[in-house]
Every structure is written in structure tokens, then in C-alpha cells.
N, C-alpha and C. Protein backbone atom coordinates (compact mmCIF):
# COMPACT_ATOMS: atom_id res chain seq x y z
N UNK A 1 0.82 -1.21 0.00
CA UNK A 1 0.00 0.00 0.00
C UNK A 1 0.85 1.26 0.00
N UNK A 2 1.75 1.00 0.11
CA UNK A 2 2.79 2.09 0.77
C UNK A 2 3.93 2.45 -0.69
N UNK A 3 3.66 1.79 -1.28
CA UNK A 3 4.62 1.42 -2.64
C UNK A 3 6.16 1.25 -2.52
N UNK A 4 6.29 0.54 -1.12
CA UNK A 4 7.14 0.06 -0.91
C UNK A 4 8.00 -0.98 -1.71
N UNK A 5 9.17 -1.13 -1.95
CA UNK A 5 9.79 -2.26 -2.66
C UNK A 5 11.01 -2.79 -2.48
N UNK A 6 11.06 -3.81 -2.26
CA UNK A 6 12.62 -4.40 -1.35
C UNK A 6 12.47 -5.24 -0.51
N UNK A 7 13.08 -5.59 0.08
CA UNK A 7 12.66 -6.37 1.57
C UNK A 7 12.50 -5.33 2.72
N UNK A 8 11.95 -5.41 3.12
CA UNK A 8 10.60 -4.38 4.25
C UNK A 8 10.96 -4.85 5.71
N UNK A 9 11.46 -5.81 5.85
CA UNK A 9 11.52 -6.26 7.20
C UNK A 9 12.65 -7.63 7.30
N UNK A 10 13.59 -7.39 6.88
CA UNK A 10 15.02 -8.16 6.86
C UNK A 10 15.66 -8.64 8.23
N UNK A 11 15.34 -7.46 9.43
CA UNK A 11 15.75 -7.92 10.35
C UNK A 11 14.89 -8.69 11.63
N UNK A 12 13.52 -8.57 11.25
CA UNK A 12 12.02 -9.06 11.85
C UNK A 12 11.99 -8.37 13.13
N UNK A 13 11.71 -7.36 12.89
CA UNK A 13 11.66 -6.13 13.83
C UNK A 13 10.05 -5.39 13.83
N UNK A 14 9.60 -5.23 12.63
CA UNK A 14 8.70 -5.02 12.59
C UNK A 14 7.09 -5.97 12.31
N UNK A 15 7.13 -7.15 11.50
CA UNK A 15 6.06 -7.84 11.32
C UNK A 15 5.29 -8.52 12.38
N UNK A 16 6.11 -9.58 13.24
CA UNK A 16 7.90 -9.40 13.14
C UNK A 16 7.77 -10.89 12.38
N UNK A 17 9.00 -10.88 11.35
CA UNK A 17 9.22 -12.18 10.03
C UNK A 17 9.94 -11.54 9.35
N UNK A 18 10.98 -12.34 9.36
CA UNK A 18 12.61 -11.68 8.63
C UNK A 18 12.41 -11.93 7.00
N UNK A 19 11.65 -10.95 6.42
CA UNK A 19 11.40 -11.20 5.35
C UNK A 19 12.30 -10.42 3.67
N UNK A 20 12.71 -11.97 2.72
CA UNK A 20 13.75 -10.82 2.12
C UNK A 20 12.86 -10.99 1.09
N UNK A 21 13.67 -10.16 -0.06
CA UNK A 21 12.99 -9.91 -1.43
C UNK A 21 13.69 -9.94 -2.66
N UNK A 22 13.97 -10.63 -4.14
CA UNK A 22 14.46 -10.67 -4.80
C UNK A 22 14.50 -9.14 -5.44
N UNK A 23 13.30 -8.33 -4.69
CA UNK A 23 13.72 -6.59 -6.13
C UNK A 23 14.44 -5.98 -4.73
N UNK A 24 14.98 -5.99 -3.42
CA UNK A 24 15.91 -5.05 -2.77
C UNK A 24 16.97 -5.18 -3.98
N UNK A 25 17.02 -3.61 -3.90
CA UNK A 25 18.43 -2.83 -4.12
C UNK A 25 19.56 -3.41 -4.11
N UNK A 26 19.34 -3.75 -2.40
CA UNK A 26 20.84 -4.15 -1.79
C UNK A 26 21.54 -5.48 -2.75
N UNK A 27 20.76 -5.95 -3.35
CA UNK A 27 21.25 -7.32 -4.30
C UNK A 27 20.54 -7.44 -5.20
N UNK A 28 19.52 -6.52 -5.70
CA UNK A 28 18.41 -6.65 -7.00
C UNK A 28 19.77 -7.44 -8.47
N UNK A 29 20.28 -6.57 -8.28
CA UNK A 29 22.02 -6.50 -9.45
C UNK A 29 22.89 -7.70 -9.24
N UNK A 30 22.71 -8.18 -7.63
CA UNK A 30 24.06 -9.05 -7.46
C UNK A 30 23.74 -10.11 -8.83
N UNK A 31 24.79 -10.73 -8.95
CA UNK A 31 25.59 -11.79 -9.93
C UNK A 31 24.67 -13.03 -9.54
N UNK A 32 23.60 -13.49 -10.49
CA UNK A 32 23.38 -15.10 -10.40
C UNK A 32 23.24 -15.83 -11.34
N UNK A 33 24.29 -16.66 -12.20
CA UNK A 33 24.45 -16.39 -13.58
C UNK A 33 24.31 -18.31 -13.22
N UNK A 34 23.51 -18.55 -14.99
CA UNK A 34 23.69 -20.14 -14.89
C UNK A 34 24.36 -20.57 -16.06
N UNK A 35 25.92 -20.96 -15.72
CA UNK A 35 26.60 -21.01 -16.80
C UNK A 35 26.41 -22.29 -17.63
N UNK A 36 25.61 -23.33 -16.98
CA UNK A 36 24.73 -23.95 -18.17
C UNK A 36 23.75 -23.76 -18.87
N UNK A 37 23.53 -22.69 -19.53
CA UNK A 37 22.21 -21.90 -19.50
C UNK A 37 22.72 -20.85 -20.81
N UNK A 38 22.37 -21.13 -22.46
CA UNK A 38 22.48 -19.40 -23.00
C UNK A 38 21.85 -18.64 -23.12
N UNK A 39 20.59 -18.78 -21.90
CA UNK A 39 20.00 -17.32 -21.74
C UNK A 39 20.02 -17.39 -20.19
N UNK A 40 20.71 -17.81 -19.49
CA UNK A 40 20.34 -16.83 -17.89
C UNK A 40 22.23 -17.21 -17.52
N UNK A 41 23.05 -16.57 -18.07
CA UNK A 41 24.30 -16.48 -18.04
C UNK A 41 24.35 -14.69 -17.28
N UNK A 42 23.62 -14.40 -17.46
CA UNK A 42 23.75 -12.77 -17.05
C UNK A 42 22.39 -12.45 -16.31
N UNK A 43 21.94 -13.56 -15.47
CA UNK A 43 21.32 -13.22 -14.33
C UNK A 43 21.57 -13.00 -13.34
N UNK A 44 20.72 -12.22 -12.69
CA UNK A 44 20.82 -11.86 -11.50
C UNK A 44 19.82 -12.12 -10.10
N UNK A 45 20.09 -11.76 -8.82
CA UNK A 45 19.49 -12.28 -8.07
C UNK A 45 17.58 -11.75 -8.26
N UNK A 46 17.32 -10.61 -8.85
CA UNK A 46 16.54 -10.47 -9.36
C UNK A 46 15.57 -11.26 -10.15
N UNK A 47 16.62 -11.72 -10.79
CA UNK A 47 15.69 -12.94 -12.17
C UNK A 47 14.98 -14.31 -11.79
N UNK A 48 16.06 -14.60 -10.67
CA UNK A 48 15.99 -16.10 -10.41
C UNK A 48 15.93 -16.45 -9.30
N UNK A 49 16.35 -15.58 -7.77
CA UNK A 49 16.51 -16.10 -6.45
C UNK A 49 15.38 -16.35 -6.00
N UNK A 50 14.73 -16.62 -6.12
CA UNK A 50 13.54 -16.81 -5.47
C UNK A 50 13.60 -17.55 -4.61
N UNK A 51 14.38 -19.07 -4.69
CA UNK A 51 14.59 -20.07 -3.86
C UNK A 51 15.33 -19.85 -2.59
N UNK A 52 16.37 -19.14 -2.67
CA UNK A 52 17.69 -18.42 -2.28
C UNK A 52 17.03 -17.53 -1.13
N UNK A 53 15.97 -16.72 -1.82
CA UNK A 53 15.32 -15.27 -0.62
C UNK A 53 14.36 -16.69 -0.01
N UNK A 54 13.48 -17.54 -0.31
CA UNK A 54 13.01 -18.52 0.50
C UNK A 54 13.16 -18.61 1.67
N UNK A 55 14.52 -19.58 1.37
CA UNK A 55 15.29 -20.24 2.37
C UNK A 55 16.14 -19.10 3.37
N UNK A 56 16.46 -18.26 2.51
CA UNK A 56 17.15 -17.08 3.44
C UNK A 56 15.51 -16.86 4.42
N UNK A 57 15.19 -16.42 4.00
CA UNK A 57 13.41 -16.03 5.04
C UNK A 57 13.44 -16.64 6.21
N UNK A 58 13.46 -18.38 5.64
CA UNK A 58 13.32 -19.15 6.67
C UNK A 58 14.31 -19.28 7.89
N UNK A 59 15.73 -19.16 7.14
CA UNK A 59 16.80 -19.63 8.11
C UNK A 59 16.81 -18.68 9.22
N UNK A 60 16.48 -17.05 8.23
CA UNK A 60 17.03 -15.92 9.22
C UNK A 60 15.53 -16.30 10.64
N UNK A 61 14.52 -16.49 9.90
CA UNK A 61 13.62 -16.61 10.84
C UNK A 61 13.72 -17.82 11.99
N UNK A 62 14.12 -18.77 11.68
CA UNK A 62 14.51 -19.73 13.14
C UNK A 62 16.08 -19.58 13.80
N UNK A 63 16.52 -19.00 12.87
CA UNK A 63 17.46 -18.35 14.14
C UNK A 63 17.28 -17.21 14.25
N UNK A 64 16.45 -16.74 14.24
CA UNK A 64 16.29 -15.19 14.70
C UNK A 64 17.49 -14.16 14.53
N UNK A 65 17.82 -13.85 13.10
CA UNK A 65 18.92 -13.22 13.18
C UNK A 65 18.82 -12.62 11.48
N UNK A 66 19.13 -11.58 11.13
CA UNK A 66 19.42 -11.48 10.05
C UNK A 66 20.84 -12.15 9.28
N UNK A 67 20.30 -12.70 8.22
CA UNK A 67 21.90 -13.36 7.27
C UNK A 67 21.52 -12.65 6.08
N UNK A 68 22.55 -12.81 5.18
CA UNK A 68 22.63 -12.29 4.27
C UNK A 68 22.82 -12.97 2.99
N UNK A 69 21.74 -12.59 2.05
CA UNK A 69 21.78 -13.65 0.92
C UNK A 69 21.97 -13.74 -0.74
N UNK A 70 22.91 -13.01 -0.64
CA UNK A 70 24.05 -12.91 -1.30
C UNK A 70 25.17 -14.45 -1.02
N UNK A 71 25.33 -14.50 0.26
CA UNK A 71 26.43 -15.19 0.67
C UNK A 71 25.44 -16.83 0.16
N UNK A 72 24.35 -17.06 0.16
CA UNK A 72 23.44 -18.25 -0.67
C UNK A 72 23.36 -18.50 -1.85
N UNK A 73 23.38 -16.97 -2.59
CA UNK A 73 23.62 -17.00 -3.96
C UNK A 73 24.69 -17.44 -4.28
N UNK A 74 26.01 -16.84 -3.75
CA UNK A 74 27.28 -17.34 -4.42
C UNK A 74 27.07 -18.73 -3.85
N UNK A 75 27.01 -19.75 -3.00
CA UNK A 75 27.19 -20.73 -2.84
C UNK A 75 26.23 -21.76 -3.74
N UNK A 76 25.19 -21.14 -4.03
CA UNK A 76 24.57 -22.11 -5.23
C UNK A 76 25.35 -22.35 -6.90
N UNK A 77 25.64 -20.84 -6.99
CA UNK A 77 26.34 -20.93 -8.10
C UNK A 77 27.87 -21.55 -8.29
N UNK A 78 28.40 -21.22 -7.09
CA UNK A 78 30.11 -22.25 -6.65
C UNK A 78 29.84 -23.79 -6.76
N UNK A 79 28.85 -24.38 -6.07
CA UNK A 79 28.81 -25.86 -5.97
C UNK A 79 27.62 -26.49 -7.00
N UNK A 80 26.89 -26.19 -7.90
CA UNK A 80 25.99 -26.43 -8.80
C UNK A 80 25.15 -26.39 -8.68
N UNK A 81 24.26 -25.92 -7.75
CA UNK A 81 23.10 -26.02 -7.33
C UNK A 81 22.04 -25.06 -8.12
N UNK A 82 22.69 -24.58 -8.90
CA UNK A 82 21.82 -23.38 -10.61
C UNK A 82 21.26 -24.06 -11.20
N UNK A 83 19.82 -23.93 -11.72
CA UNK A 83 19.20 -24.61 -12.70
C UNK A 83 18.42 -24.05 -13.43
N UNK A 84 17.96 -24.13 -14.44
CA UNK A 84 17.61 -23.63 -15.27
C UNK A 84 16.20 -23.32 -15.15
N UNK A 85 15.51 -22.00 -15.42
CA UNK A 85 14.25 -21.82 -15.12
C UNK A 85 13.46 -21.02 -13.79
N UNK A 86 13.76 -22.35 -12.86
CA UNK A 86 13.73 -21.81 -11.14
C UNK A 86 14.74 -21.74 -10.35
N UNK A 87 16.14 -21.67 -11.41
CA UNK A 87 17.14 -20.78 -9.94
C UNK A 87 18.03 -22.09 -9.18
N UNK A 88 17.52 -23.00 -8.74
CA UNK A 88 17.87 -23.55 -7.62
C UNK A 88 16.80 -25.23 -7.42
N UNK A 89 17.76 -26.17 -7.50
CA UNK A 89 17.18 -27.52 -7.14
C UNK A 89 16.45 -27.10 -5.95
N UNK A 90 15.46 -27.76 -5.31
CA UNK A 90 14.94 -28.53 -4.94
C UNK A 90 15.97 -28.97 -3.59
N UNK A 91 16.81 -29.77 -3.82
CA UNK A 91 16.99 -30.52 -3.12
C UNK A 91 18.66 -29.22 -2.37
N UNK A 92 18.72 -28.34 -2.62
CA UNK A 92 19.37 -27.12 -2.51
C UNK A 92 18.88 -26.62 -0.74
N UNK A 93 17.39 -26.89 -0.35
CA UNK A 93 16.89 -25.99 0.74
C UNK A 93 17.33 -27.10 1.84
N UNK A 94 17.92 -28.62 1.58
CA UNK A 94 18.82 -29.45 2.66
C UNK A 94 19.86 -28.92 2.93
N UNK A 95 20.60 -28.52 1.80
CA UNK A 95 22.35 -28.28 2.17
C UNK A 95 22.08 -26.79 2.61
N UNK A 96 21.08 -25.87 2.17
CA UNK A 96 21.79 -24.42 2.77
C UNK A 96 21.06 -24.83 4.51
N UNK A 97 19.87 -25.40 4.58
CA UNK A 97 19.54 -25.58 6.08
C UNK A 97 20.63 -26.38 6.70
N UNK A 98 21.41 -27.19 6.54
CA UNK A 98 22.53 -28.14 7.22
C UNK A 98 23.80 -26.67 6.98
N UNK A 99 24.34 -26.02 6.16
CA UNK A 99 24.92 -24.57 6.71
C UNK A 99 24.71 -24.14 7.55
N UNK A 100 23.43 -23.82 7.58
CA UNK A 100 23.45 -22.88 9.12
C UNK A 100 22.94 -23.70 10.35
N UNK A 101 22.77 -25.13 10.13
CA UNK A 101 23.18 -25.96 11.54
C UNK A 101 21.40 -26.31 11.28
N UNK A 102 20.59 -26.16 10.93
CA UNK A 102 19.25 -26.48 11.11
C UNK A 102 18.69 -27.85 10.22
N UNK A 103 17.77 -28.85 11.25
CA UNK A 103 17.62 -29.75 10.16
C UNK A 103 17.29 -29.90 9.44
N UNK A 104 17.59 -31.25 8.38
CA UNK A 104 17.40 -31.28 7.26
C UNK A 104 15.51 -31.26 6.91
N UNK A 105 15.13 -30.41 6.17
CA UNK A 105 13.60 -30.25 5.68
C UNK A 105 13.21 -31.63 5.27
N UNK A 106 12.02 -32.21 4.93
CA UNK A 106 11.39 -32.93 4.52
C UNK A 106 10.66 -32.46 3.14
N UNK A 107 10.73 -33.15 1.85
CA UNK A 107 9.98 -32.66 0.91
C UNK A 107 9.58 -33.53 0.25
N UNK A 108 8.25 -33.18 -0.12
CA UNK A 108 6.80 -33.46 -0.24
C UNK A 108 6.31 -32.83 -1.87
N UNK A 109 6.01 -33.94 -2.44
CA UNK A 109 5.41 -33.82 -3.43
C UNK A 109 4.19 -33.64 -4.07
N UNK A 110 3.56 -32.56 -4.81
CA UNK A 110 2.18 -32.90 -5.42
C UNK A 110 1.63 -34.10 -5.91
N UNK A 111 2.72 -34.74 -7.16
CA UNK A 111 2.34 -35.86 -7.50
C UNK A 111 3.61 -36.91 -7.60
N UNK A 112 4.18 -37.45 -6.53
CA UNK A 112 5.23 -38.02 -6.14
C UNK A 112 5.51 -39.32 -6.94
N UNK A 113 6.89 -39.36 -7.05
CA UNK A 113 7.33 -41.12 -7.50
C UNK A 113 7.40 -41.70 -6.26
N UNK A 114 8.04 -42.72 -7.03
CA UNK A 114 8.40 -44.04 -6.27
C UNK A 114 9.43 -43.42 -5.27
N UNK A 115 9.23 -43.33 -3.83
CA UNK A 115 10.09 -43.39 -2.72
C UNK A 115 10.09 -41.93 -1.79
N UNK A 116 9.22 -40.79 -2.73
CA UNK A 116 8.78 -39.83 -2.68
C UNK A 116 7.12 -39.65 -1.86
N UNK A 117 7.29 -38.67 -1.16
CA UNK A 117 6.56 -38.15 -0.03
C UNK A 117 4.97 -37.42 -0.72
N UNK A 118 3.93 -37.49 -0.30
CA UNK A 118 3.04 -36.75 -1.03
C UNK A 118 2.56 -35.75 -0.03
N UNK A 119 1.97 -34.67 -0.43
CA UNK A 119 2.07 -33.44 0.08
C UNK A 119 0.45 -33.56 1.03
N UNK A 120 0.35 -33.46 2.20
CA UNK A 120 -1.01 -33.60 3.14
C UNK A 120 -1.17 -31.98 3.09
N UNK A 121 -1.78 -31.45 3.34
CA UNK A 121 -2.13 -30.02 3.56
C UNK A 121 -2.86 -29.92 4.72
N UNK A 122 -3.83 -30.79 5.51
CA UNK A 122 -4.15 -30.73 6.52
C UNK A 122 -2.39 -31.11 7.57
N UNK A 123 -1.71 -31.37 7.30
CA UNK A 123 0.00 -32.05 8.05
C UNK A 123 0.51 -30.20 7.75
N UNK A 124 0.67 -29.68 6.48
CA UNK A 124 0.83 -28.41 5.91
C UNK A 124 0.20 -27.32 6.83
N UNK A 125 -0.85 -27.35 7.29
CA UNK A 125 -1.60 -26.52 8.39
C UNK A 125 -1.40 -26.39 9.54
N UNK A 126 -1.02 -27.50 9.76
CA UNK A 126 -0.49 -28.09 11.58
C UNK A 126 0.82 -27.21 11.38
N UNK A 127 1.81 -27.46 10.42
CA UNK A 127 2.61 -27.18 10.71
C UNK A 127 2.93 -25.98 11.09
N UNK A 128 2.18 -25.11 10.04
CA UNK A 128 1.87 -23.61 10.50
C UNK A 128 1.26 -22.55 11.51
N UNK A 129 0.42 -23.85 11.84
CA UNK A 129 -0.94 -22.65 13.21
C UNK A 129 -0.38 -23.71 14.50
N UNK A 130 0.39 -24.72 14.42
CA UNK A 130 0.39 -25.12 15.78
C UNK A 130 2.03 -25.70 16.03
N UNK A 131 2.65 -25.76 14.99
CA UNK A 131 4.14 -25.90 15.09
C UNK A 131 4.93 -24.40 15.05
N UNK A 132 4.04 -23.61 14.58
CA UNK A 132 4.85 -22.63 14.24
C UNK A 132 5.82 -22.62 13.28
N UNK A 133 5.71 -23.64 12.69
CA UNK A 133 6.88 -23.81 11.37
C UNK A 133 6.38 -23.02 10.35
N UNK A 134 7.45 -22.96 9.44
CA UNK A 134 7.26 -22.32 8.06
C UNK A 134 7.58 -23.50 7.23
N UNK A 135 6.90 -23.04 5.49
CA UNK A 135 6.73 -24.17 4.43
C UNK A 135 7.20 -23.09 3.27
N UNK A 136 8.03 -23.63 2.39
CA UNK A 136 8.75 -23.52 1.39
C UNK A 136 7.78 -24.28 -0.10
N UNK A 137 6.96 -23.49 -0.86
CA UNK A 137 6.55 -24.12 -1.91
C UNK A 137 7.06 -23.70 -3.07
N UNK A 138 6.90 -24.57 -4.19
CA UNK A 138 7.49 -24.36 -5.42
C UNK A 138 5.50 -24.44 -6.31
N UNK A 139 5.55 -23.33 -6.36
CA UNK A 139 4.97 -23.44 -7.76
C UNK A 139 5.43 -23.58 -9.17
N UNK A 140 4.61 -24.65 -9.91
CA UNK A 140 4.84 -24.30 -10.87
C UNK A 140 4.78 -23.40 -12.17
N UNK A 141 2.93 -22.85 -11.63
CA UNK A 141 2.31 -22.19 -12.74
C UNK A 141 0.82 -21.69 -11.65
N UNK A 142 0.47 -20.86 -11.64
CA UNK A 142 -1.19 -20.31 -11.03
C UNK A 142 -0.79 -18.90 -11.05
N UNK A 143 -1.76 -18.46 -9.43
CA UNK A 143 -1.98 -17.32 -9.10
C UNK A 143 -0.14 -16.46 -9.01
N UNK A 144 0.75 -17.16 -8.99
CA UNK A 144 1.80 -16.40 -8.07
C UNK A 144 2.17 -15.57 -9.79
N UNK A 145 2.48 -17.05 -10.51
CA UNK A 145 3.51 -17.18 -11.92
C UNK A 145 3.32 -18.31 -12.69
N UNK A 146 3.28 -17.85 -14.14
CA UNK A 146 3.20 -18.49 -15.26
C UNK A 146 4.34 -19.53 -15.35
N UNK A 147 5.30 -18.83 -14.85
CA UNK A 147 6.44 -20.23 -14.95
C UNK A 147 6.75 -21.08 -13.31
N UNK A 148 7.60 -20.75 -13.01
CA UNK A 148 7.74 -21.40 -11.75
C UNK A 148 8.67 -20.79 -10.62
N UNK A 149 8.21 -20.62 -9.45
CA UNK A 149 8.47 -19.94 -8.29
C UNK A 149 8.40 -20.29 -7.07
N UNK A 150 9.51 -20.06 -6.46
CA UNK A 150 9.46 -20.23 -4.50
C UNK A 150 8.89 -19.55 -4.09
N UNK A 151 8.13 -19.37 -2.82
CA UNK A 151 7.64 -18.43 -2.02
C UNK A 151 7.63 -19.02 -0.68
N UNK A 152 7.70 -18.44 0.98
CA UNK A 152 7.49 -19.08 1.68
C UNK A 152 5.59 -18.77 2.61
N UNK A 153 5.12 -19.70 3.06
CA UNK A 153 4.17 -19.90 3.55
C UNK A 153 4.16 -19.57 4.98
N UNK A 154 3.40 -19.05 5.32
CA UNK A 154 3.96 -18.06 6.75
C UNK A 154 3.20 -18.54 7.72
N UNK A 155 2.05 -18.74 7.63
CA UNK A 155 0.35 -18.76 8.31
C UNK A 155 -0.64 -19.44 7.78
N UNK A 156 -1.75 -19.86 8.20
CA UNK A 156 -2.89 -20.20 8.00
C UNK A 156 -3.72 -19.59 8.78
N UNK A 157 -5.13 -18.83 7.80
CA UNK A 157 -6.09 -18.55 9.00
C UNK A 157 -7.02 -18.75 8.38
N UNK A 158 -8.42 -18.71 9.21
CA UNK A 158 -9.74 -18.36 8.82
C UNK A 158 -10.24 -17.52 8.93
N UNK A 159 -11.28 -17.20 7.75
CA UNK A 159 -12.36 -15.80 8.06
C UNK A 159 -12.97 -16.02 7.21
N UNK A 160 -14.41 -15.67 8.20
CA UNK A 160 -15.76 -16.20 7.43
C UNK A 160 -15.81 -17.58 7.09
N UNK A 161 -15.10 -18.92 8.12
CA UNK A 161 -15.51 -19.62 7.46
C UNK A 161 -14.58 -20.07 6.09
N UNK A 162 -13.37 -19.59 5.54
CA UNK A 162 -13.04 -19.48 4.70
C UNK A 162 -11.44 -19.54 4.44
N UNK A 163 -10.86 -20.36 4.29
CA UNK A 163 -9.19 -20.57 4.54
C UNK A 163 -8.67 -20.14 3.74
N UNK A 164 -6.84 -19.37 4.36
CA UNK A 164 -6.30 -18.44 3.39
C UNK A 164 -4.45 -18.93 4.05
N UNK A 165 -3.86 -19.59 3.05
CA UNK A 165 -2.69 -19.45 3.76
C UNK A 165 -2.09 -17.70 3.34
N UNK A 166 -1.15 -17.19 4.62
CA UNK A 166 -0.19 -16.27 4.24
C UNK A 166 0.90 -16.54 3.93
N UNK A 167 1.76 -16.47 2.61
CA UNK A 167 2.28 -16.03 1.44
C UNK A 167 2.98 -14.86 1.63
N UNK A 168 4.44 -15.54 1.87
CA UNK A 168 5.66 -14.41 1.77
C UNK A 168 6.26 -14.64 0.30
N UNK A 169 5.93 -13.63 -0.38
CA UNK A 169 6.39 -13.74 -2.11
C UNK A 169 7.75 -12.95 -2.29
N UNK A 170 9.40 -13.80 -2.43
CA UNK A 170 10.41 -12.95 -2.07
C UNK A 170 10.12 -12.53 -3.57
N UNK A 171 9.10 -11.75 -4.52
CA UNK A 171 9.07 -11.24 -6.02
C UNK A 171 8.08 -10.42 -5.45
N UNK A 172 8.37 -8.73 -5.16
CA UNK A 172 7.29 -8.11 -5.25
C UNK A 172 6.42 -7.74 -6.29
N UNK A 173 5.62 -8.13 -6.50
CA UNK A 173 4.57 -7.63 -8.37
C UNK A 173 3.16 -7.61 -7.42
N UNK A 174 2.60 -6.33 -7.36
CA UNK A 174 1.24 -6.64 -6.74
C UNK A 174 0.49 -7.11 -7.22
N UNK A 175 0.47 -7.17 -8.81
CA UNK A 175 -0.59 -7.62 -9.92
C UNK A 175 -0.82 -9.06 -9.73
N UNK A 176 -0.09 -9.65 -8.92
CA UNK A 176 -0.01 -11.64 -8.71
C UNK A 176 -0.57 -11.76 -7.44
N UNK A 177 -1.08 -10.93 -6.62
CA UNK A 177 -1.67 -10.98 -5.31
C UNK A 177 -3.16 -11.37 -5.30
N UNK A 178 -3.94 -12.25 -5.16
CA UNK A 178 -5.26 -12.63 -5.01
C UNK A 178 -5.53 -13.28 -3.79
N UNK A 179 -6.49 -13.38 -3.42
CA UNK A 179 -7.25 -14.21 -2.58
C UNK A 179 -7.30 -15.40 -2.52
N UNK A 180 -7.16 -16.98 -2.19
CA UNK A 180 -7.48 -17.99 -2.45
C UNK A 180 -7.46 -18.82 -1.35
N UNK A 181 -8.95 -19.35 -1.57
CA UNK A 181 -9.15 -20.31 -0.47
C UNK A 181 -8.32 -21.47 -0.49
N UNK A 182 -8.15 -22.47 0.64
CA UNK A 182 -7.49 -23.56 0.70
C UNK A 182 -7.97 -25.07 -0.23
N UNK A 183 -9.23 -24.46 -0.45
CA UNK A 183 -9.54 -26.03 -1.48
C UNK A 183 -9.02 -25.91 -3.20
N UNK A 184 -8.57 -24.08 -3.24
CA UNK A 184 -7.96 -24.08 -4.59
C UNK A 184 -6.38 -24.10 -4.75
N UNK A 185 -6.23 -24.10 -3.75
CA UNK A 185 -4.52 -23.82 -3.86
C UNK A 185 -3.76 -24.59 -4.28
N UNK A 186 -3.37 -25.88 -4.40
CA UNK A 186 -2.94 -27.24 -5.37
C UNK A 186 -3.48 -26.75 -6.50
N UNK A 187 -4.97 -26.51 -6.84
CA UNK A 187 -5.21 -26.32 -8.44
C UNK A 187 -4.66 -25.08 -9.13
N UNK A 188 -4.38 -24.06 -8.19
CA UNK A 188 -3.69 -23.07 -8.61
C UNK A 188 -2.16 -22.87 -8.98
N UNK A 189 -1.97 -24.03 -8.69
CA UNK A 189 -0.56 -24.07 -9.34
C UNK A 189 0.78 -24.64 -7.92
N UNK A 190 0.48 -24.25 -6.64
CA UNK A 190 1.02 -24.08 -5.14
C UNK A 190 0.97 -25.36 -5.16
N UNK A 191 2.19 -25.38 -4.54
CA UNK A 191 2.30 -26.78 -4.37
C UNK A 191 3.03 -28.30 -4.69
N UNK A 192 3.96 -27.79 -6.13
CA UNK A 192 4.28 -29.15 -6.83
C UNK A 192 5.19 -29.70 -5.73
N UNK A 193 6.29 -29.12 -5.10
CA UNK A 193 6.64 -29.34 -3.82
C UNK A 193 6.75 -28.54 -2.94
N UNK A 194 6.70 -29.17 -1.82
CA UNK A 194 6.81 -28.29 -0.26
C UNK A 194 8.01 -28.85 0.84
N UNK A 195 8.22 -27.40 0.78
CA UNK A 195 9.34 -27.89 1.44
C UNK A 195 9.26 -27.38 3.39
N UNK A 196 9.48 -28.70 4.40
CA UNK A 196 8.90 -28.32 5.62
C UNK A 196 10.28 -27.82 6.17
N UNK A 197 10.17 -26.68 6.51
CA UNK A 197 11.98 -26.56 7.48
C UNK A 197 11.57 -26.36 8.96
């Protein structure tokens, strides 16, 4: 409302939720280049971190501390963890949580293989209104983005009768902001995996 843009609350002082953002300033520019890739060779944390501001969200938020995520970016791009499209495997939000000492997440699939976890959303709810945990989803395609995107999952509430998870989007675009109850959110795209930290 404020036409604010950046990360707004980095150090969780105010929400309070240490929340970052792929358009801050402070790293909109930094370097996130996928040198297997001949079109995102000259990306930046802008284009692609999404996964990166995620997991940064999360980490800074259970240890209560601001980090800085830049220092995530270069480590995805040093050890391979770049991929084409969405930035960052998947299997990327184990090793940066085992960095900063926290355990390894559990992830949960929309429509899982063989040996693979399937995604409960009533387990997804608990985790949020009575663990106090946070959830890491990958969309592929809905309300957020046409292609595919991290965001972290903050909350669950009701009103009216009517379920709404809260949605920390490290991509500020207000035009992708809607409403959506909990029986559409898998069909909306939320969801292909979740990641529990």
C-alpha cells in the first residue's frame, strides 16, 4: 500500500518475520548467472533467487537473526546447485539448512514417485498454526507465476468460514496478489513441492 519495494523487514523487527525480497536494491544486481544456461548467463538475483530469498526467510527466521543472501547466492552458483528456469534444485533448501546448523527439511510432493513423499495439507496446516513452522513451496504455474516460483508460507487462517494461507512472495509484483481459499490452492498451481523446514 505504501509502494514500498525491497525487503521491508530483513531484520524481523517489525512484522515481526525476517522477510527478504528478490527486487531489494541491496542485491536486485548481485551476480546469479547459470553457466549452463544461454540465456540466464547474465542473471541476476533479481531474475531467479527466489529459492535463495526462500530459504534465506526461513533460516534468518529460526534463528532469529538477520543473514545475508548474497552469501546463498554465491554458494549455489560455486557448488551447482543453478538450474535452469527456477534458480535452484529442490533438493538445494537441505544443504543451505545443514549450513546454518538447522535440520534437514522434509519434501513433499504434489504428484510423487516411487520413494517420494506426497504433500497432506491438513499435516501443511499443523505445521503452520500449531508448530509454528514455516513451508517452502514451489509453484509451478497459477496465481503467483506463469512459470515457476518459490515463495514461503507463513500462516494459516480463517475468516468467514473461509481458509487463506499467508504467502511471503520474495518477487514483489502486486498484480499476482489474489485471494485464495485452501480447497484451490494445489489447483492453482502451489504446491508441486513443499518444502517443511
Amino acid at each position: 500500500d505504501a509502494g514500498l519495494d525491497g525487503s521491508l523487514d530483513r531484520n524481523g523487527e517489525s512484522l515481526p518475520f525476517y522477510y527478504y525480497a528478490q527486487t531489494d536494491p541491496d542485491w536486485a544486481s548481485y551476480p546469479f548467472p547459470n553457466a549452463n544456461s544461454t540465456t540466464e548467463q547474465d542473471d541476476t538475483m533479481q531474475n531467479r533467487s527466489c529459492g535463495v530469498m526462500s530459504v534465506s526467510m526461513v533460516i534468518a527466521q529460526y534463528l532469529h537473526e538477520e543473514i545475508d543472501p548474497t552469501y546463498l547466492a554465491d554458494y549455489v552458483v560455486e557448488n551447482g546447485w543453478r538450474v535452469e528456469a527456477h534458480g535452484v534444485m529442490d533438493e538445494f533448501m537441505i544443504e543451505a539448512a545443514s549450513l546454518y546448523g538447522l535440520p534437514a527439511p522434509q519434501i513433499y510432493y504434489q504428484t510423487p514417485s516411487d520413494g517420494q513423499q506426497a504433500i497432506d495439507w491438513d499435516y501443511i496446516r499443523q505445521v503452520l498454526t500449531e508448530e509454528n513452522g514455516l513451508v517452502i513451496v514451489h509453484e509451478s504455474r497459477g496465481n503467483f507465476t506463469s512459470a515457476q516460483h518459490y515463495m514461503v508460507l507463513e500462516d494459516y487462517v480463517e475468516r468467514d468460514g473461509v481458509g487463506y494461507f499467508l504467502v511471503a512472495d520474495p518477487y514483489q509484483l502486486r498484480s499476482r496478489y489474489w485471494q485464495w481459499g485452501t480447497s484451490s490452492m494445489a489447483d492453482a498451481g502451489l504446491g508441486d513441492e513443499g518444502l517443511i523446514l
